[in-house]
Tab-separated table of C-alpha atoms and ligand atoms in Angstrom:
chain	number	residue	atom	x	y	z
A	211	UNK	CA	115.609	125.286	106.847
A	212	UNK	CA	113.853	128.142	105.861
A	213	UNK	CA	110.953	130.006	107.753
A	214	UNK	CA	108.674	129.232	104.849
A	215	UNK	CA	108.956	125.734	105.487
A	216	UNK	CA	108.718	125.712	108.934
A	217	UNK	CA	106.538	123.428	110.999
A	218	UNK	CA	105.895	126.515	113.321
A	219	UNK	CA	102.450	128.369	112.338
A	220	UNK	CA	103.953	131.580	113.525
A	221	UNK	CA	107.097	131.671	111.848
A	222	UNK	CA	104.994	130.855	108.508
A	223	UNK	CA	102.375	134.002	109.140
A	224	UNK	CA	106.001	136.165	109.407
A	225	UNK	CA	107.155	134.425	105.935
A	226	UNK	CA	104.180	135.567	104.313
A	227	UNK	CA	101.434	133.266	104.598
A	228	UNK	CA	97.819	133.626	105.868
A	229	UNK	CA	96.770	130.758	107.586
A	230	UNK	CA	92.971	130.080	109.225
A	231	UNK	CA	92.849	129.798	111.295
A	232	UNK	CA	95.734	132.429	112.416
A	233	UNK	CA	98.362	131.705	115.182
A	234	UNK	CA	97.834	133.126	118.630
A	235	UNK	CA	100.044	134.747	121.119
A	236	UNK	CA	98.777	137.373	123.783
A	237	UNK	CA	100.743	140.104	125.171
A	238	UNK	CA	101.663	139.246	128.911
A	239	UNK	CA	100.885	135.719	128.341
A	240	UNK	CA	102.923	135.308	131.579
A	241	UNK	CA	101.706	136.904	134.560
A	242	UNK	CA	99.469	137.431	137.664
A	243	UNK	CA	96.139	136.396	136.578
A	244	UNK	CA	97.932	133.040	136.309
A	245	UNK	CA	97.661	131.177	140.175
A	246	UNK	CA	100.936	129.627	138.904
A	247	UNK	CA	102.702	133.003	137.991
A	248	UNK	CA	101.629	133.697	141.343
A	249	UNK	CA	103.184	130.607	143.345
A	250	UNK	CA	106.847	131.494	141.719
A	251	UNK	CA	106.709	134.929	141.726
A	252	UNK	CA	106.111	134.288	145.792
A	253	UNK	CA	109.036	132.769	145.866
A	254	UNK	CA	111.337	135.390	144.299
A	255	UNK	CA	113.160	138.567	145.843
A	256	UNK	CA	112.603	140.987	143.384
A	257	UNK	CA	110.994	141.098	140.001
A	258	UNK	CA	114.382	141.847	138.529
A	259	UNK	CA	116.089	139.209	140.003
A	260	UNK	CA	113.262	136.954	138.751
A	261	UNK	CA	113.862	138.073	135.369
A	262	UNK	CA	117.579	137.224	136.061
A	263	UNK	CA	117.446	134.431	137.247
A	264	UNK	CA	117.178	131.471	134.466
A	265	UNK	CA	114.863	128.549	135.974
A	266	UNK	CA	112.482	130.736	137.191
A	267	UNK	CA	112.066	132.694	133.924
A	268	UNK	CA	111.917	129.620	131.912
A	269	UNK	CA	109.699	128.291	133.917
A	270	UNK	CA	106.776	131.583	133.701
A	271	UNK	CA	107.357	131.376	130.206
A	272	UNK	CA	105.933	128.028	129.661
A	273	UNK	CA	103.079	127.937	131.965
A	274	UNK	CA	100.721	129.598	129.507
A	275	UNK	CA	102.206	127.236	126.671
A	276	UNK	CA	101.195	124.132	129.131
A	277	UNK	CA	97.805	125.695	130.028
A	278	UNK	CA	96.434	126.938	126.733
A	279	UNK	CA	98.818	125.622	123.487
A	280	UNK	CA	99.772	129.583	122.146
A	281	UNK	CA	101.678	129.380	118.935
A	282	UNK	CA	104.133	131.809	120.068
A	283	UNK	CA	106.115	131.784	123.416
A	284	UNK	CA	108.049	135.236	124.734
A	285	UNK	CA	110.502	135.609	126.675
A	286	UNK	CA	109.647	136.653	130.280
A	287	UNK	CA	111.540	139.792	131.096
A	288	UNK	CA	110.626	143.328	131.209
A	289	UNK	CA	111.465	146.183	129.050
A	290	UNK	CA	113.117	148.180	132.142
A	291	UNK	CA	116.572	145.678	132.162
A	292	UNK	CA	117.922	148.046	129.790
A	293	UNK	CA	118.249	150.923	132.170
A	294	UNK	CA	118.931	149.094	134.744
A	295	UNK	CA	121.856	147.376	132.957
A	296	UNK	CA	123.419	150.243	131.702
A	297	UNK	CA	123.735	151.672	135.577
A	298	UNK	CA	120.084	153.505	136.791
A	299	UNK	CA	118.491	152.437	139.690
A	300	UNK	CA	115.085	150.395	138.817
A	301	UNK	CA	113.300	148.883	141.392
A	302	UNK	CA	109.381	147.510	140.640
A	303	UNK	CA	107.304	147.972	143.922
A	304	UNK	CA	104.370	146.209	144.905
A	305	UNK	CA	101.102	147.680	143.647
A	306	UNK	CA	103.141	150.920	142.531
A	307	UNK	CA	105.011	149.240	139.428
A	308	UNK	CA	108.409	150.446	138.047
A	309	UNK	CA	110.202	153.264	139.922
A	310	UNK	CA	113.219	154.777	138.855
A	311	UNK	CA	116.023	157.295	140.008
A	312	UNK	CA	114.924	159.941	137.108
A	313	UNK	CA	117.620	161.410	134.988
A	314	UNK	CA	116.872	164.607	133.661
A	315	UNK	CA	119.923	166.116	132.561
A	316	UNK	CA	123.141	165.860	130.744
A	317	UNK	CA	124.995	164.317	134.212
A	318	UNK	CA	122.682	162.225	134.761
A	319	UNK	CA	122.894	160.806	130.682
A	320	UNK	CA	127.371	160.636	131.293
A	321	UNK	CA	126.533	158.323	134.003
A	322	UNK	CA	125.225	155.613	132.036
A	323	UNK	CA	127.301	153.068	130.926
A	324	UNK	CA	127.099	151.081	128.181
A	325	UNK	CA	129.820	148.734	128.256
A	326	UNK	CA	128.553	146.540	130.640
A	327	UNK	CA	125.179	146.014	128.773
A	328	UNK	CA	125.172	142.835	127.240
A	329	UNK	CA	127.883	141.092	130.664
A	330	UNK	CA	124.813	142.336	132.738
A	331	UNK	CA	122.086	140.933	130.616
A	332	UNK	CA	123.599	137.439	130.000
A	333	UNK	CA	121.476	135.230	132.268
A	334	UNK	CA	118.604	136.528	130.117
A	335	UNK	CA	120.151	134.969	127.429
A	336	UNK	CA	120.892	132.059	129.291
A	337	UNK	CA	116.854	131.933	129.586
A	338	UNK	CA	116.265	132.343	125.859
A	339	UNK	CA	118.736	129.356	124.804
A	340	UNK	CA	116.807	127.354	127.785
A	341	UNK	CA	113.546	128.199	125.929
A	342	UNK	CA	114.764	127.421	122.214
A	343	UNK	CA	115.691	123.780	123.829
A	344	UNK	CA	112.246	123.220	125.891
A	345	UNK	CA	108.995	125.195	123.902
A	346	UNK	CA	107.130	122.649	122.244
A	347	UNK	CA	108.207	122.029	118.443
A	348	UNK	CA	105.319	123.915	116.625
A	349	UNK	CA	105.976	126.937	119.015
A	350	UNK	CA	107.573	130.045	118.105
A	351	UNK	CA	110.583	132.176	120.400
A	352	UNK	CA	109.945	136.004	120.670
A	353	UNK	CA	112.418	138.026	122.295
A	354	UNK	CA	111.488	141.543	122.715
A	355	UNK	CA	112.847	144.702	124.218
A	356	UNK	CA	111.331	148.304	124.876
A	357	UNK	CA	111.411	150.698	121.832
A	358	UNK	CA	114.124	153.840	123.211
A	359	UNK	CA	111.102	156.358	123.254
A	360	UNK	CA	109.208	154.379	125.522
A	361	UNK	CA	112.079	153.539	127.831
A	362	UNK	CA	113.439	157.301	127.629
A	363	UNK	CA	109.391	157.843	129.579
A	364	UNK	CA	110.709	155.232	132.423
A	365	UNK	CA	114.195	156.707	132.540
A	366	UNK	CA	113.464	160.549	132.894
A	367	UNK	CA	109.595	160.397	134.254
A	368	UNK	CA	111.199	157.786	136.848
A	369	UNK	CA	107.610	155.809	137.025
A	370	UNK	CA	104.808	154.706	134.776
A	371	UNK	CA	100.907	155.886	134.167
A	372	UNK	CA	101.903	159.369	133.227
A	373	UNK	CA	102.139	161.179	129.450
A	374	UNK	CA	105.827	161.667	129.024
A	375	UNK	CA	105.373	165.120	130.294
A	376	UNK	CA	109.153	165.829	131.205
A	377	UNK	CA	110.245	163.576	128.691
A	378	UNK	CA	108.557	165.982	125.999
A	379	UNK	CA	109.366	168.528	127.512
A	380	UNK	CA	113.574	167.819	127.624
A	381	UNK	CA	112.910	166.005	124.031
A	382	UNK	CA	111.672	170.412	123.381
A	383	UNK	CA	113.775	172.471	125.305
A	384	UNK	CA	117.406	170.459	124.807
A	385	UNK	CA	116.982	167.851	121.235
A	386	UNK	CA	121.288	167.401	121.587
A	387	UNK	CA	120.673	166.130	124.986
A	388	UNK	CA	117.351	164.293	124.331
A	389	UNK	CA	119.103	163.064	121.210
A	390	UNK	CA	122.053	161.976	123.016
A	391	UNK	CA	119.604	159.730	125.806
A	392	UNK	CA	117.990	158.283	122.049
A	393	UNK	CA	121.656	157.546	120.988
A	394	UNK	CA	122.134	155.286	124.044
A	395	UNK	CA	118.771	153.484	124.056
A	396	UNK	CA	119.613	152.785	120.314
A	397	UNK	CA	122.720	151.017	120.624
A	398	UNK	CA	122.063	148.824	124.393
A	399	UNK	CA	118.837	147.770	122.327
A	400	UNK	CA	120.549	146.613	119.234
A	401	UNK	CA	123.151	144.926	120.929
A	402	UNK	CA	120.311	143.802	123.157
A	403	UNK	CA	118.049	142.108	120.486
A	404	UNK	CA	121.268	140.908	118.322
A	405	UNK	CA	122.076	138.929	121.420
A	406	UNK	CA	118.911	137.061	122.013
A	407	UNK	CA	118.187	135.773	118.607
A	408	UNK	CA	121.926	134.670	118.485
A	409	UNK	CA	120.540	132.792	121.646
A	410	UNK	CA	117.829	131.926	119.641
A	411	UNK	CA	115.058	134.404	119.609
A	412	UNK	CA	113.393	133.584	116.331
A	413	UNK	CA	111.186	136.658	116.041
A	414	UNK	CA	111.737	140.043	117.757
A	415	UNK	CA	109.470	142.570	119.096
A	416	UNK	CA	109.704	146.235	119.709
A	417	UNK	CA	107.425	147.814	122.401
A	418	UNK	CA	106.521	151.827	122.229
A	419	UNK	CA	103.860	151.794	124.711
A	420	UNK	CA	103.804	155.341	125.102
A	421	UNK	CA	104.232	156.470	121.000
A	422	UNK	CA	100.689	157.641	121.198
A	423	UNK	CA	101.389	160.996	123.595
A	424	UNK	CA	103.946	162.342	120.493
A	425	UNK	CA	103.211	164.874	118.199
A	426	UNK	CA	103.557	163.982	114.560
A	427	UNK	CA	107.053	165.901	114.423
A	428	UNK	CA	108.255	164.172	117.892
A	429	UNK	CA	106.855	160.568	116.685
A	430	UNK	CA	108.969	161.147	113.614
A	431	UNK	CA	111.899	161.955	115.523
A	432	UNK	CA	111.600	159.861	118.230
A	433	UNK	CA	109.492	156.519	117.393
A	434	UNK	CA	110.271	156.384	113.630
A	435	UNK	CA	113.771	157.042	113.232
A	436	UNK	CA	115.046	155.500	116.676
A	437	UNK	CA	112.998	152.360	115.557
A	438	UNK	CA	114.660	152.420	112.007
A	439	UNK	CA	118.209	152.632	113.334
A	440	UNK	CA	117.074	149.352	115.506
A	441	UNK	CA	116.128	147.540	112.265
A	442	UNK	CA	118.775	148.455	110.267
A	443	UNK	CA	121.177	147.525	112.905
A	444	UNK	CA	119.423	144.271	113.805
A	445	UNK	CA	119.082	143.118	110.226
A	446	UNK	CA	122.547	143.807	109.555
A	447	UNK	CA	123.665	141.096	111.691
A	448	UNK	CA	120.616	138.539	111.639
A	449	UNK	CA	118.914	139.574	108.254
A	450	UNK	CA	116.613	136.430	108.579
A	451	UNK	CA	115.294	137.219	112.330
A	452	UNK	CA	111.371	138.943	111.562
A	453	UNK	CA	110.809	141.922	113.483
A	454	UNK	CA	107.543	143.152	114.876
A	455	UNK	CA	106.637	147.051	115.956
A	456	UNK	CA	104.170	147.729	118.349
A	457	UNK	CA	103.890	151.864	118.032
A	458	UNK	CA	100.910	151.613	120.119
A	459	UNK	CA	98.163	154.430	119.761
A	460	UNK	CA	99.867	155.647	116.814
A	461	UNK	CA	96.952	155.991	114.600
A	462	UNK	CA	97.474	157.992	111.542
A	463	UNK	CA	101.074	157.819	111.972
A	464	UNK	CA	101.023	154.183	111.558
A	465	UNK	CA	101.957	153.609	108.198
A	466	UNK	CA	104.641	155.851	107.978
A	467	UNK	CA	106.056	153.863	110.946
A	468	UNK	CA	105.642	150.705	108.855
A	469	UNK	CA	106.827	152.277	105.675
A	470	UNK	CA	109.958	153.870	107.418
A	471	UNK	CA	111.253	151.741	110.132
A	472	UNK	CA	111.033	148.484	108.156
A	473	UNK	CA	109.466	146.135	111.140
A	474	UNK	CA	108.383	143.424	109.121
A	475	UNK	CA	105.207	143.296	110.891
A	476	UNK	CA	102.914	145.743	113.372
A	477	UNK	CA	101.061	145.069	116.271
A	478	UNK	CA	97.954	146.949	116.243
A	479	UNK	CA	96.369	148.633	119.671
A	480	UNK	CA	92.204	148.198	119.848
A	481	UNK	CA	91.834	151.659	118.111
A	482	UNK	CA	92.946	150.718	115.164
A	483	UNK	CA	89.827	149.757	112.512
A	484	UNK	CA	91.462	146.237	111.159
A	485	UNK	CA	89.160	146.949	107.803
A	486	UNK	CA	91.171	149.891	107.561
A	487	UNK	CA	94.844	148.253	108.438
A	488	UNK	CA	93.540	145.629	106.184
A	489	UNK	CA	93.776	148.589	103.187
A	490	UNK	CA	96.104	150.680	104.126
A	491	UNK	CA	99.043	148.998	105.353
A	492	UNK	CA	101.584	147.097	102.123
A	493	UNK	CA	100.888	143.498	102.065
A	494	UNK	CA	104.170	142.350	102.988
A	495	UNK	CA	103.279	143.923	106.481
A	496	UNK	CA	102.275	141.474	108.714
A	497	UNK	CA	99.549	142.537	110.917
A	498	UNK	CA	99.205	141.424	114.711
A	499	UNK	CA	96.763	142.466	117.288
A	500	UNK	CA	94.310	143.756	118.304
A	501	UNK	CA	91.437	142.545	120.942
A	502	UNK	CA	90.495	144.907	123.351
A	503	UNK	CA	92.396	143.309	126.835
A	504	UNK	CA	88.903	144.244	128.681
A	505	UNK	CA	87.439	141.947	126.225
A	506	UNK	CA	89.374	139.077	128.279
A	507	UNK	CA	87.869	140.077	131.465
A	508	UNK	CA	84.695	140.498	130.747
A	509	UNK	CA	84.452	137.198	128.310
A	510	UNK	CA	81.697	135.588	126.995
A	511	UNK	CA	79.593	136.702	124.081
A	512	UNK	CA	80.824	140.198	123.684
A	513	UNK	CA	84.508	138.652	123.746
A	514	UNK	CA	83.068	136.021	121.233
A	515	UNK	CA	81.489	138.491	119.033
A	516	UNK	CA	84.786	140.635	118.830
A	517	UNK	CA	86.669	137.630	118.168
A	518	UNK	CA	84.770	136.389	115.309
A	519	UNK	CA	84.762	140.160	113.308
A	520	UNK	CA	88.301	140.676	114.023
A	521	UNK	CA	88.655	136.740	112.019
A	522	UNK	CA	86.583	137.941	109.648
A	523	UNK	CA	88.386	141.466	108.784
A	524	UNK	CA	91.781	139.463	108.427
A	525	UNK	CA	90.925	136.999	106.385
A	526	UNK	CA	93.344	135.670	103.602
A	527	UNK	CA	95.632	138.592	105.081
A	528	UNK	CA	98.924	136.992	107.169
A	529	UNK	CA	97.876	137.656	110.476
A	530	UNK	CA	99.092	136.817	114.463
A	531	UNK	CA	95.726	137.059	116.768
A	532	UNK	CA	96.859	139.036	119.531
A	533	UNK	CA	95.790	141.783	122.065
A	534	UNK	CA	95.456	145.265	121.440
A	535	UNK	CA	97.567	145.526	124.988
A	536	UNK	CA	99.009	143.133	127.833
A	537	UNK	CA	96.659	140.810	129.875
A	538	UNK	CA	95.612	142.512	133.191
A	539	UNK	CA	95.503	140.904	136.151
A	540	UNK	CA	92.303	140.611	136.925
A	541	UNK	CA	91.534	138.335	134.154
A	542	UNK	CA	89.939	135.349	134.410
A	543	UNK	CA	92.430	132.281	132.994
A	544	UNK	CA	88.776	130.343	131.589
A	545	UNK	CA	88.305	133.475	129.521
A	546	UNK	CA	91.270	132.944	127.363
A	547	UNK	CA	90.597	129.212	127.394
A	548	UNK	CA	87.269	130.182	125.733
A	549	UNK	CA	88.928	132.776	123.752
A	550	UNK	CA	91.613	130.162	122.037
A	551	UNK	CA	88.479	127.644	121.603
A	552	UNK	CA	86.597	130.503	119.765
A	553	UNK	CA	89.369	131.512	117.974
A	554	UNK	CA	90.480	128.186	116.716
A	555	UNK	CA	86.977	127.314	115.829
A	556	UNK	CA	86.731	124.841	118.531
A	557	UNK	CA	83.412	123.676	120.397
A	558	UNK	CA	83.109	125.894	124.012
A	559	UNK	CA	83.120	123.765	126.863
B	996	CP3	O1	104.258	137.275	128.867
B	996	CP3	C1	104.855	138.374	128.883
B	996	CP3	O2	104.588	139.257	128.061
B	996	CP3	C2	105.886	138.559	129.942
B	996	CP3	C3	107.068	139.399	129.641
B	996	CP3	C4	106.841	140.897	129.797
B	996	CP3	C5	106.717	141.607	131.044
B	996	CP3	N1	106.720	142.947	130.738
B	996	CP3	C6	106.649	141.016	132.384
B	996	CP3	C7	106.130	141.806	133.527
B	996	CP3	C8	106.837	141.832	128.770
B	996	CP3	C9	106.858	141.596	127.270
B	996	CP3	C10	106.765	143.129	129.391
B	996	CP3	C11	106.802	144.381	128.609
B	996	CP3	C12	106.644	145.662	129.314
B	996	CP3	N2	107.055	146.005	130.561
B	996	CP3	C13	106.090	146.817	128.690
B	996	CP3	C14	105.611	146.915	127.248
B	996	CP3	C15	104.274	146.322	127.046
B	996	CP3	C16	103.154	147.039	127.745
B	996	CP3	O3	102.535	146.400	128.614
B	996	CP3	O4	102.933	148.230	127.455
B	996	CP3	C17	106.120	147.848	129.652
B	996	CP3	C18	105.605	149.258	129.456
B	996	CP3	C19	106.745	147.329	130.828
B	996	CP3	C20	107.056	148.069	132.084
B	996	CP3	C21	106.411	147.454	133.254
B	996	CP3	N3	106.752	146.245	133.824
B	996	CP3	C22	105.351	148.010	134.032
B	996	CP3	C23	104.681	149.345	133.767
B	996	CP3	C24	105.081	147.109	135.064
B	996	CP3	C25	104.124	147.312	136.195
B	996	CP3	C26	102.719	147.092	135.779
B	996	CP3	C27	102.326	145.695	136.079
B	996	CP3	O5	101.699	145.075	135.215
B	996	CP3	O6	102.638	145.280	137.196
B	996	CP3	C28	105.944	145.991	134.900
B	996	CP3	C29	105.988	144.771	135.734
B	996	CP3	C30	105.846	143.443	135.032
B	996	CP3	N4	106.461	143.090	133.861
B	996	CP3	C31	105.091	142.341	135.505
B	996	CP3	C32	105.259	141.309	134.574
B	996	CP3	C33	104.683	139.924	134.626
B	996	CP3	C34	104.294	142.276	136.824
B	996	CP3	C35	105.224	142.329	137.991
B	996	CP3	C36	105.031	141.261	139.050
B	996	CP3	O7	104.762	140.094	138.745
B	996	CP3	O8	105.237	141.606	140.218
């Protein structure tokens, strides 16, 4: 069966069609502001063993499904496996997030390995065949990893919430070496993303959290082309498998990303004017996003008003309702009950 004639309204927006009203998935669907994320979570070691460990991921995946009916399901893991699998020490602590054993030089880059990649990553995809079997029949699979630029921040910075500083700076003073890290993070990630939708991923997406701290020559180098090399390799082996960018707070650069890489689709961040995507970015580019995730906490009519001009701006376009970034935690789960109501032109309670 083809994607056109899928029953799945997802997998038909990816095909090419616009449907109203548009399929809905949210980044970090899965997660803490959910009291049932919560009770599992409490029950696990670490959050990498969680992610390794099959029945638990399976089962955060579908609680949002159960609790609000999102066209789209993805895979609970995190971007950071892909260091960790190919031999750096990632540990995520409690109310710090990610930290890492930095690597900042050219030792540091012969100690990863990445022969052991996909052997280390298997019970993930373990977890997507589990999901293919159990998401509801009208529900799309996304599998996703980190773009290499945004995982090369993780790797050298060793943390999160900063701008890349060393990164750019290494990325400056040494492009062999930096080129070298980009080489790596290339190849785990298409093996990566090859494997899970031959597990049965039907859609893939590609985070680069942290494209917008690049200059135009550095987002070139290291969003665009590292992203392209993804694609190509990706579609070489699963030419049918839609893939999605997110090169968040790229802004001007965005349709050169689109036009280069070949993603198949964008996620937009809140910055980005949808009138303007709307115009600007080819028509076979299917647009995703882009609600501000504040939006979500605060709810009610400012979150309804966004909603309905962000409807109204895509329009007869094929387009995914989406964030512009993940749910926090501190959002309420009744907001994005009201939010799918609103979207889906449903009566509020
Ligand atoms: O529904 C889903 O989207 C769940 C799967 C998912 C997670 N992380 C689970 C997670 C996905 C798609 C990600 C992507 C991810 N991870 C990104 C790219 C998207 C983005 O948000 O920019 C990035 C940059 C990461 C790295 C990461 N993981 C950070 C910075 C943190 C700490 C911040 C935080 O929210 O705690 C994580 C931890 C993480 N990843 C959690 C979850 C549910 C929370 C950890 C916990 O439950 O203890």
């Amino acid at each position: 069966m083809t994607a056109k004639l899928s029953s799945k309204p997802f997998l038909r927006v990816l095909s090419g069609e616009a449907l109203d009203p548009p399929p809905i998935w949210m980044m970090r669907q899965a997660g803490r502001y959910l009291p049932e994320y919560r009770e599992v979570r409490a029950n696990t070691s670490s959050f990498l063993d969680f992610c390794y460990t099959p029945d638990a991921a399976v089962e955060v995946t579908l609680q949002p499904l159960r609790r609000y009916g999102f066209d789209a399901s993805i895979l609970f893991a995190d971007i950071l496996v892909i260091p960790d699998a190919l031999g750096q020490k990632v540990e995520f602590k409690e109310g710090e997030g990610p930290v890492l054993e930095p690597i900042r030089d050219a030792a540091g880059l012969d100690r990863l390995n990445l022969d052991g990649v996909l052997d280390h990553l298997a019970p993930i995809m373990e977890t997507v065949r589990r999901l293919s079997q159990e998401i509801p029949a009208t529900t799309g699979l996304i599998g996703f990893a980190g773009s290499p630029w945004t995982v090369a921040v993780y790797m050298v910075e060793g943390r999160g919430r900063t701008d890349g500083e060393r990164a750019r700076d290494w990325a400056y003073r040494a492009p062999d070496e930096f080129a070298r890290l980009m080489d790596i993070l290339v190849d785990a990630t298409s093996r990566y993303l090859i494997a899970q939708a031959k597990a049965g991923a039907e859609v893939l997406q590609l985070f680069d959290s942290w494209a917008g701290v690049l200059s135009a020559a550095h987002f070139r180098s290291l969003v665009i082309e590292p992203t392209r090399r993804i694609v190509e390799n990706v579609k070489a082996a699963m030419p049918d498998t839609p893939i999605i960018g997110f090169p968040r707070q790229g802004g001007v650069m965005i349709p050169e990303y689109v036009e280069k890489t070949g993603v198949d689709g964008v996620s937009l961040d809140h910055s980005v004017p949808l009138e303007w995507a709307v115009a600007t970015l080819p028509k076979k580019c299917v647009l995703q996003g882009n609600l501000d995730n504040r939006l979500l906490v605060v709810g009610g009519e400012a979150m309804d008003h966004a909603i309905d001009q962000i409807l109204t701006a895509t329009r007869g376009r094929p387009f995914v309702f989406n964030l512009g970034h993940g749910i926090v935690p501190q959002t309420p789960p009744e907001n994005v009950a009201r939010a799918m109501k609103r979207i889906r032109g449903e009566q509020a309670d």
